[in-house]
mmCIF file of C-alpha atoms in Angstrom:
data_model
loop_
_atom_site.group_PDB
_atom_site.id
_atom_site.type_symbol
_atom_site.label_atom_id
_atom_site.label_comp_id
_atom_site.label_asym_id
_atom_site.label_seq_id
_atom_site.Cartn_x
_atom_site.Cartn_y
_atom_site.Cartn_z
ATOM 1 C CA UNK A 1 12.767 4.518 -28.184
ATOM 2 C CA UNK A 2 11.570 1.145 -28.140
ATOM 3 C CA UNK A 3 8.986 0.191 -25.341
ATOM 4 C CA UNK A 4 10.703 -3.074 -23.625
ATOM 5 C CA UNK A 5 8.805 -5.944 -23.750
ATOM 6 C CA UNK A 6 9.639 -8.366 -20.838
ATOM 7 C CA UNK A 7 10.213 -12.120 -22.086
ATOM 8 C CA UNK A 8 7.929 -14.706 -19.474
ATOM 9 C CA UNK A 9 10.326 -17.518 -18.076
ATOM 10 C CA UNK A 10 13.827 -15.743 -19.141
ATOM 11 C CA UNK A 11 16.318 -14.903 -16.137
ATOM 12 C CA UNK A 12 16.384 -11.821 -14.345
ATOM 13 C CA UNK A 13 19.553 -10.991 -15.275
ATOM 14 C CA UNK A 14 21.802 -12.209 -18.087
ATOM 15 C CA UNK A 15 24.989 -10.508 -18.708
ATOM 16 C CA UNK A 16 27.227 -12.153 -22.128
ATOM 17 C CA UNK A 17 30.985 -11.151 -22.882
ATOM 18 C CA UNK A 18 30.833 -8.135 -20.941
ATOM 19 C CA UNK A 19 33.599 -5.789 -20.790
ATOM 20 C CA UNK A 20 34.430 -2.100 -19.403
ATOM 21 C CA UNK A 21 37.336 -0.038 -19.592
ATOM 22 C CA UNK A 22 37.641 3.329 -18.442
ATOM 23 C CA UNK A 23 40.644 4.792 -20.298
ATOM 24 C CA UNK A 24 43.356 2.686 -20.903
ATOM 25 C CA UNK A 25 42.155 0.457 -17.647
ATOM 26 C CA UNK A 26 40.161 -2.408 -18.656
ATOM 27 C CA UNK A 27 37.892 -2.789 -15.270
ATOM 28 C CA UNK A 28 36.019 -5.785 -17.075
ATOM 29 C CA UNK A 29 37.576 -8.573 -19.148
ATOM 30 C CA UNK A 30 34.301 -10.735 -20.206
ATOM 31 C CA UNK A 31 32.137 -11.240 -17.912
ATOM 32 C CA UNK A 32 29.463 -14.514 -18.517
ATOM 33 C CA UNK A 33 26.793 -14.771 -16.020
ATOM 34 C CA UNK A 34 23.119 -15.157 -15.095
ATOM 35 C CA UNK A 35 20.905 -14.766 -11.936
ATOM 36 C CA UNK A 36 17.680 -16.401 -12.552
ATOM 37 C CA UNK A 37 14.410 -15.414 -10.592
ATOM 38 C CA UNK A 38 14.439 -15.805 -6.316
ATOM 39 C CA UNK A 39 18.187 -15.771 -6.705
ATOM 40 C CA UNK A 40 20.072 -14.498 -3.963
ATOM 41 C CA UNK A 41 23.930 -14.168 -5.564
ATOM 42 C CA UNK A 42 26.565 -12.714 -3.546
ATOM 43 C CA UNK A 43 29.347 -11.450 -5.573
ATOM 44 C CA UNK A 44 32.820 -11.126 -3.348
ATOM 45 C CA UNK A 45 36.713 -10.593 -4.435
ATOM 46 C CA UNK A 46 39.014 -7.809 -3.158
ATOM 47 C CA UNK A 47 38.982 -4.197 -3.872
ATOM 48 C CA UNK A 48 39.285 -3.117 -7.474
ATOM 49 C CA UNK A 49 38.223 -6.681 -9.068
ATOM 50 C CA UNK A 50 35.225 -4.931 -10.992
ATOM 51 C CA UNK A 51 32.382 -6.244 -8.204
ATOM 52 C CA UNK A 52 30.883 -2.423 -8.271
ATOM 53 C CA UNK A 53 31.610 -1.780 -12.105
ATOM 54 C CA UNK A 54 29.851 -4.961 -12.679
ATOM 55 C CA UNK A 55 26.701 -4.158 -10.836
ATOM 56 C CA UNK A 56 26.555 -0.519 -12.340
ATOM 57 C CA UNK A 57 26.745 -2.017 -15.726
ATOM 58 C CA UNK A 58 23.688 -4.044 -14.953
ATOM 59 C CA UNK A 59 21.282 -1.425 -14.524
ATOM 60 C CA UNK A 60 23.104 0.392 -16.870
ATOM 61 C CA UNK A 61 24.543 3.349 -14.372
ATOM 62 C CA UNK A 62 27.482 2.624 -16.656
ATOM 63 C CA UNK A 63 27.488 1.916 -20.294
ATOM 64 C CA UNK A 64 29.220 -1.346 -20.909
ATOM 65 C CA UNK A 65 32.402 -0.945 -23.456
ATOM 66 C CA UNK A 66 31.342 -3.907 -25.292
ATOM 67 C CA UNK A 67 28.855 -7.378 -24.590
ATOM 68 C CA UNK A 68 25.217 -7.367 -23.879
ATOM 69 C CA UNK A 69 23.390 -7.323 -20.841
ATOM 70 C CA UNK A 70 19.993 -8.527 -20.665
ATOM 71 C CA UNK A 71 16.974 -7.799 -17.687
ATOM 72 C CA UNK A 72 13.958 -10.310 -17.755
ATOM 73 C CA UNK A 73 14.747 -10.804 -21.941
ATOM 74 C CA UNK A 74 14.839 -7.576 -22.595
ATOM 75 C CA UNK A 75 18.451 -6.487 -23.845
ATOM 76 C CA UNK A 76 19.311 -2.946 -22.095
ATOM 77 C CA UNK A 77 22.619 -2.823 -24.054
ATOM 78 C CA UNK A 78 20.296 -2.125 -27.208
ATOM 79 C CA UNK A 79 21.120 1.493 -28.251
ATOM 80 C CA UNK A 80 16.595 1.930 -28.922
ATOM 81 C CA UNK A 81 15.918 0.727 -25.459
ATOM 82 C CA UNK A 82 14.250 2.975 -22.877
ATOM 83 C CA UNK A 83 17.013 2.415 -20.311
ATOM 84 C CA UNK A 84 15.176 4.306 -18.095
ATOM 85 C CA UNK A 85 12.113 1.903 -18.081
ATOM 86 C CA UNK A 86 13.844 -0.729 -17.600
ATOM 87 C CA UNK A 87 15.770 0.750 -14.640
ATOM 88 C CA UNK A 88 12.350 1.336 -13.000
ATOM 89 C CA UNK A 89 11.868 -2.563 -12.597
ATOM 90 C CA UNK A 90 15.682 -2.457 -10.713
ATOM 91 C CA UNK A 91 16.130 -1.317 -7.011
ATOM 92 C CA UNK A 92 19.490 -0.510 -6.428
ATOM 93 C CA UNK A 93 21.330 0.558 -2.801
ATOM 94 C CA UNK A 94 24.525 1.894 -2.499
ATOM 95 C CA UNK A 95 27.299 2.181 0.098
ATOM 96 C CA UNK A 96 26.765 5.706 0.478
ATOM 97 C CA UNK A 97 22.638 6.296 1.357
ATOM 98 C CA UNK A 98 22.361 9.039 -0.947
ATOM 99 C CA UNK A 99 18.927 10.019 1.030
ATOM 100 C CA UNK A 100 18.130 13.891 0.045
ATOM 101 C CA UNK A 101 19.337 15.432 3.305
ATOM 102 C CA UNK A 102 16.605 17.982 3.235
ATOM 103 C CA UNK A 103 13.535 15.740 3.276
ATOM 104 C CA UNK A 104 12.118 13.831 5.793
ATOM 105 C CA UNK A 105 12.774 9.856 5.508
ATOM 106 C CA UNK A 106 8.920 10.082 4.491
ATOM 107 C CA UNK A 107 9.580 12.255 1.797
ATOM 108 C CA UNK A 108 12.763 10.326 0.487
ATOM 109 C CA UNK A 109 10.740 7.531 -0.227
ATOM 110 C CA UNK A 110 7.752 9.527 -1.720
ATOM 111 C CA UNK A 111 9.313 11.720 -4.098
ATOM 112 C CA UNK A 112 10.316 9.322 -6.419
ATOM 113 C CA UNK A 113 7.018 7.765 -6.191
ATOM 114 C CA UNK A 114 5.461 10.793 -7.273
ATOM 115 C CA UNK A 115 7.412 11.722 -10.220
ATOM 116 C CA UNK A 116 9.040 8.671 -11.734
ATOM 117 C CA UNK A 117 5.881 6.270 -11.147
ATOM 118 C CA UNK A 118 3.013 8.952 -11.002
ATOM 119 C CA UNK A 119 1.351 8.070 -8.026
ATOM 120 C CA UNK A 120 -0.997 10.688 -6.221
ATOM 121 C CA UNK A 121 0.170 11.520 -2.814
ATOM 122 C CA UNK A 122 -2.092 9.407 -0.525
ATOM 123 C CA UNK A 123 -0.806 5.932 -2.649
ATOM 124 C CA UNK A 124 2.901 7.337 -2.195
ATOM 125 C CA UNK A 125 2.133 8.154 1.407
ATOM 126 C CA UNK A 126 0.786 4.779 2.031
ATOM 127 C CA UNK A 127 3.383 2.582 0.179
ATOM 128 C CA UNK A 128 5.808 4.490 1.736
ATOM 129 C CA UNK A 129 4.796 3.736 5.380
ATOM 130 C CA UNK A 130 4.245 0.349 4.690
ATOM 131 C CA UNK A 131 8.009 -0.071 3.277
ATOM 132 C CA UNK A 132 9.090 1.886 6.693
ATOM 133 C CA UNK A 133 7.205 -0.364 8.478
ATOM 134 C CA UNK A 134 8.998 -3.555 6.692
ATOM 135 C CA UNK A 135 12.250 -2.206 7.268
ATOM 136 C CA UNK A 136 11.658 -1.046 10.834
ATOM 137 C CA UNK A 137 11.600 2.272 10.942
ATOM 138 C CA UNK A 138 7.541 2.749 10.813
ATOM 139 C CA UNK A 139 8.590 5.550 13.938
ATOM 140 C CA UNK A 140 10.454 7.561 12.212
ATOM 141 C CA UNK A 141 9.314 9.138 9.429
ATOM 142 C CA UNK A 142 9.259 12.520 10.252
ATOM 143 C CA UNK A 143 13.095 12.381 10.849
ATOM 144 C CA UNK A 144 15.642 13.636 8.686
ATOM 145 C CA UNK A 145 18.568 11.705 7.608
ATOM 146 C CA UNK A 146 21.119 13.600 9.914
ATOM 147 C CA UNK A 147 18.526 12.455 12.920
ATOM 148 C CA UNK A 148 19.199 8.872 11.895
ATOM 149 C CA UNK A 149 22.182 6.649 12.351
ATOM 150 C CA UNK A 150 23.736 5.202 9.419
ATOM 151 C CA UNK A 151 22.153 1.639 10.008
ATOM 152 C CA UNK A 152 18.825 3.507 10.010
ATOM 153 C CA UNK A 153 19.804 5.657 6.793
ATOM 154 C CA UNK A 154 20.902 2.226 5.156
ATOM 155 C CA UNK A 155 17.395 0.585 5.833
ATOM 156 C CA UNK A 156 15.440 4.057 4.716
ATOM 157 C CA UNK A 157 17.423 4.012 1.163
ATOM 158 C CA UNK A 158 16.173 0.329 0.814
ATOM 159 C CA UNK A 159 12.509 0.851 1.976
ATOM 160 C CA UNK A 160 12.757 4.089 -1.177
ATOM 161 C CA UNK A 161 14.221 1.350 -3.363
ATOM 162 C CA UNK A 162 11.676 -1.027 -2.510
ATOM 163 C CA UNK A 163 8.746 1.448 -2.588
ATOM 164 C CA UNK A 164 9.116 1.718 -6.487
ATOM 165 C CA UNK A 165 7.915 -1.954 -6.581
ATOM 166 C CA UNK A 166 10.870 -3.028 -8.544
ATOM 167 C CA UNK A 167 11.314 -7.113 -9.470
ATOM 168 C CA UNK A 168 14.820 -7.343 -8.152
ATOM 169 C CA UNK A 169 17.356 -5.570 -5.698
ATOM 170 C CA UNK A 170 21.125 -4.916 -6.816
ATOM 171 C CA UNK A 171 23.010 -4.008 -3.112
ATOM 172 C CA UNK A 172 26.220 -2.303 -3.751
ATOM 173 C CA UNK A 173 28.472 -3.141 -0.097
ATOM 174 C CA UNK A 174 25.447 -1.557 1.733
ATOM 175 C CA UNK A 175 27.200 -2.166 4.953
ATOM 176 C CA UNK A 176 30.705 -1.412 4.785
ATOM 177 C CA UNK A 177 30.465 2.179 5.773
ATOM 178 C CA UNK A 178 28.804 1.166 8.555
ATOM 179 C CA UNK A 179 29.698 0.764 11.861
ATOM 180 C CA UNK A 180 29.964 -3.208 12.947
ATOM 181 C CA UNK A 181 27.060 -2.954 15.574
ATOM 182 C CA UNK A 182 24.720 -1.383 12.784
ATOM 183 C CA UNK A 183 25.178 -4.317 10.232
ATOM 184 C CA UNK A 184 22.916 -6.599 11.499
ATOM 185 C CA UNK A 185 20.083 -4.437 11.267
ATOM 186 C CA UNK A 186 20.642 -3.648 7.361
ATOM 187 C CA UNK A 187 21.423 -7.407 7.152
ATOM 188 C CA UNK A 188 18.234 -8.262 8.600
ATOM 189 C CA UNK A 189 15.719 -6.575 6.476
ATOM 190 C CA UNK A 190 17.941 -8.121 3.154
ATOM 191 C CA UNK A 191 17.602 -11.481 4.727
ATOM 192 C CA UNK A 192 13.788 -11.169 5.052
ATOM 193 C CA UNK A 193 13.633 -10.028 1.617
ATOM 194 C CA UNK A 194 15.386 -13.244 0.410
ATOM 195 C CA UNK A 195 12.955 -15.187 2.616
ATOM 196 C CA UNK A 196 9.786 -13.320 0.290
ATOM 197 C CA UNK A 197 11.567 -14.284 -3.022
ATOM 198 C CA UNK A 198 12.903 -10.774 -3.797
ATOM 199 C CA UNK A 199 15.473 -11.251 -6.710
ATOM 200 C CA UNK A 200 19.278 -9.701 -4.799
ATOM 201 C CA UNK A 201 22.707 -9.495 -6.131
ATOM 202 C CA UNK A 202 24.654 -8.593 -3.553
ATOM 203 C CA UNK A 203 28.013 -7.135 -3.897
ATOM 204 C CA UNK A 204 28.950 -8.225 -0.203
ATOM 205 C CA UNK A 205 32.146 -8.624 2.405
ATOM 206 C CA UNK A 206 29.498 -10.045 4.380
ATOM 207 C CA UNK A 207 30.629 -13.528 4.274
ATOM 208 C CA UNK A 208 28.261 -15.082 6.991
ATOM 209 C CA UNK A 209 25.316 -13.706 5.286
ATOM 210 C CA UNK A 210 26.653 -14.880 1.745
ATOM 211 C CA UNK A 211 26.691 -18.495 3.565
ATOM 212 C CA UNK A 212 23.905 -18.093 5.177
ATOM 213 C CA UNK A 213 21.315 -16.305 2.464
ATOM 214 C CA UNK A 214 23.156 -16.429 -0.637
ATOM 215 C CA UNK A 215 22.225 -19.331 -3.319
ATOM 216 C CA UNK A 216 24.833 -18.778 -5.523
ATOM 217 C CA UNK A 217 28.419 -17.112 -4.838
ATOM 218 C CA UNK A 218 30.422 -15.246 -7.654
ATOM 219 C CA UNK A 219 34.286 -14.258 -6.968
ATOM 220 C CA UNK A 220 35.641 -11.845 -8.811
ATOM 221 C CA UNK A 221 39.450 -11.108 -9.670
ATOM 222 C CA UNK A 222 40.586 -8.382 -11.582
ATOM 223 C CA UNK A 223 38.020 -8.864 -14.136
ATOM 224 C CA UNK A 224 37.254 -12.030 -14.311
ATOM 225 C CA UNK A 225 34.966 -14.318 -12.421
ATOM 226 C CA UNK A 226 37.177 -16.480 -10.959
ATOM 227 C CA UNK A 227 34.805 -19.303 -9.465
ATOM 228 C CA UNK A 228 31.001 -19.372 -8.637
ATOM 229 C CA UNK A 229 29.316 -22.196 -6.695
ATOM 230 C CA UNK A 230 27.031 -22.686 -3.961
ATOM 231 C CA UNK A 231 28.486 -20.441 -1.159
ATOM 232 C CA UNK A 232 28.979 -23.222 1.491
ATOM 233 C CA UNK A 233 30.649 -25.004 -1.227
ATOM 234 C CA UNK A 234 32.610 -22.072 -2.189
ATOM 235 C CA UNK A 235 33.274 -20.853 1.114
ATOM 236 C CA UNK A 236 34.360 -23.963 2.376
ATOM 237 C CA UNK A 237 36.355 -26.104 -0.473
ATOM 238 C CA UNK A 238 37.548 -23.388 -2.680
ATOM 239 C CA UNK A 239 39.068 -24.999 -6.058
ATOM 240 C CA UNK A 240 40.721 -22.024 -7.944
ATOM 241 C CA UNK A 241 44.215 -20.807 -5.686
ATOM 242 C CA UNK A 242 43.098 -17.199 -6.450
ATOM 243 C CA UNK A 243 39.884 -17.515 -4.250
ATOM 244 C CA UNK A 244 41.622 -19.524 -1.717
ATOM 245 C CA UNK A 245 44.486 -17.064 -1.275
ATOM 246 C CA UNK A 246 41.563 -14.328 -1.079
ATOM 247 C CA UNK A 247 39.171 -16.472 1.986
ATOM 248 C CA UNK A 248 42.251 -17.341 4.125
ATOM 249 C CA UNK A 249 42.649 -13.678 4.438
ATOM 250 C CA UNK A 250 38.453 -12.621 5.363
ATOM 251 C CA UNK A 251 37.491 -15.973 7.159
#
């Protein structure tokens, strides 16, 4: 395995002809794209247009079917990479919280801590807290995840993500199992993440926050990015019919 050498002053992500089928069903039809450091892009389009597939690609949760992806130069679609230390620089958060149901919101953020990055207990302990803290939940962690509400769940699985120290944040619809008086809380802590430079792409129905935080807007349509732009731009004067059919139906 090769060690992965980050390249100074390339973007954070870089993603070139990238497609994925699964079967016969081609999820991806050649993707181009790039999210450059501080970036904040939401990616939006309707169910099934490859928004998910797309961001599981990146950090490499699925292997692309063809096309190269790159993080910070290095090019995790090389076969000799150590995928795995490259994935260590990328927090990711999904819809579901996937917090280990058995451990205390403490531990959830610890254990990985411990094991992937090697850090004694009293560092995990302590960067733990002060990602608890960050996210709001500095109170509770000595509860378990069936003690929390899902808001609270939501903001524990970022505060893990963010406890590994990693360079950028990949959000996969954190909020759409949630119920509507919970969002704002998850939405929040993202927000003031964007505000400390924190590197997001955002898969997001989210639209006000995509306005509101986002510097660049991707929309996706079976396959294909359809149009990107600065969200109020986007959001406001769509060009291509496809994304304006889509926003007259979510705005």
């Amino acid at each position: 395995m090769t060690e992965p050498q980050i390249q100074p002053g390339a973007p954070a992500i870089e993603v070139r002809a990238l497609h994925k089928s699964f079967g016969e069903n081609e999820v991806l039809k050649g993707i181009d794209f790039q999210v450059d450091n501080a970036d904040v892009v939401c990616v939006i389009g309707p169910s099934g247009s490859g928004k998910s597939t797309l961001l599981r690609c990146v950090n490499r949760l699925e292997d692309p079917t063809s096309g190269d992806i790159f993080v910070e130069g290095i090019k995790i679609t090389d076969p000799d990479i150590d995928v795995n230390k490259v994935r260590s620089r990328i927090g990711m958060v999904f819809q579901q919280f996937n917090l280990f149901p058995h451990l205390t919101a403490l531990r959830n953020l610890t254990i990985a801590q411990q094991r992937v990055k090697k850090r004694g207990t009293e560092e995990a302990v302590a960067v733990a807290r002060r990602n608890l803290e960050k996210v709001g939940l500095a109170d509770r962690e000595d509860a378990f995840p069936a003690h929390l509400s899902g808001g609270q769940q939501q903001r524990v699985a970022i505060a893990r993500a963010l406890s590994m120290d990693p360079d950028m944040m990949l959000f996969d619809e954190v909020t759409s199992a949630l119920d509507p008086e919970l969002v704002g809380d998850v939405l929040g802590v993202m927000k003031q993440l964007a505000t400390e430079g924190m590197t997001m792409m955002v898969v997001t129905h989210e639209m006000g926050f995509a306005r509101e935080v986002g510097n660049k807007l991707v929309f996706m349509d079976d396959g294909v990015i359809v149009e990107e732009g600065v969200p109020a731009d986007v959001l406001s004067n769509p060009q291509h019919r496809r994304t304006q059919a889509f926003l007259s139906k979510v705005l």
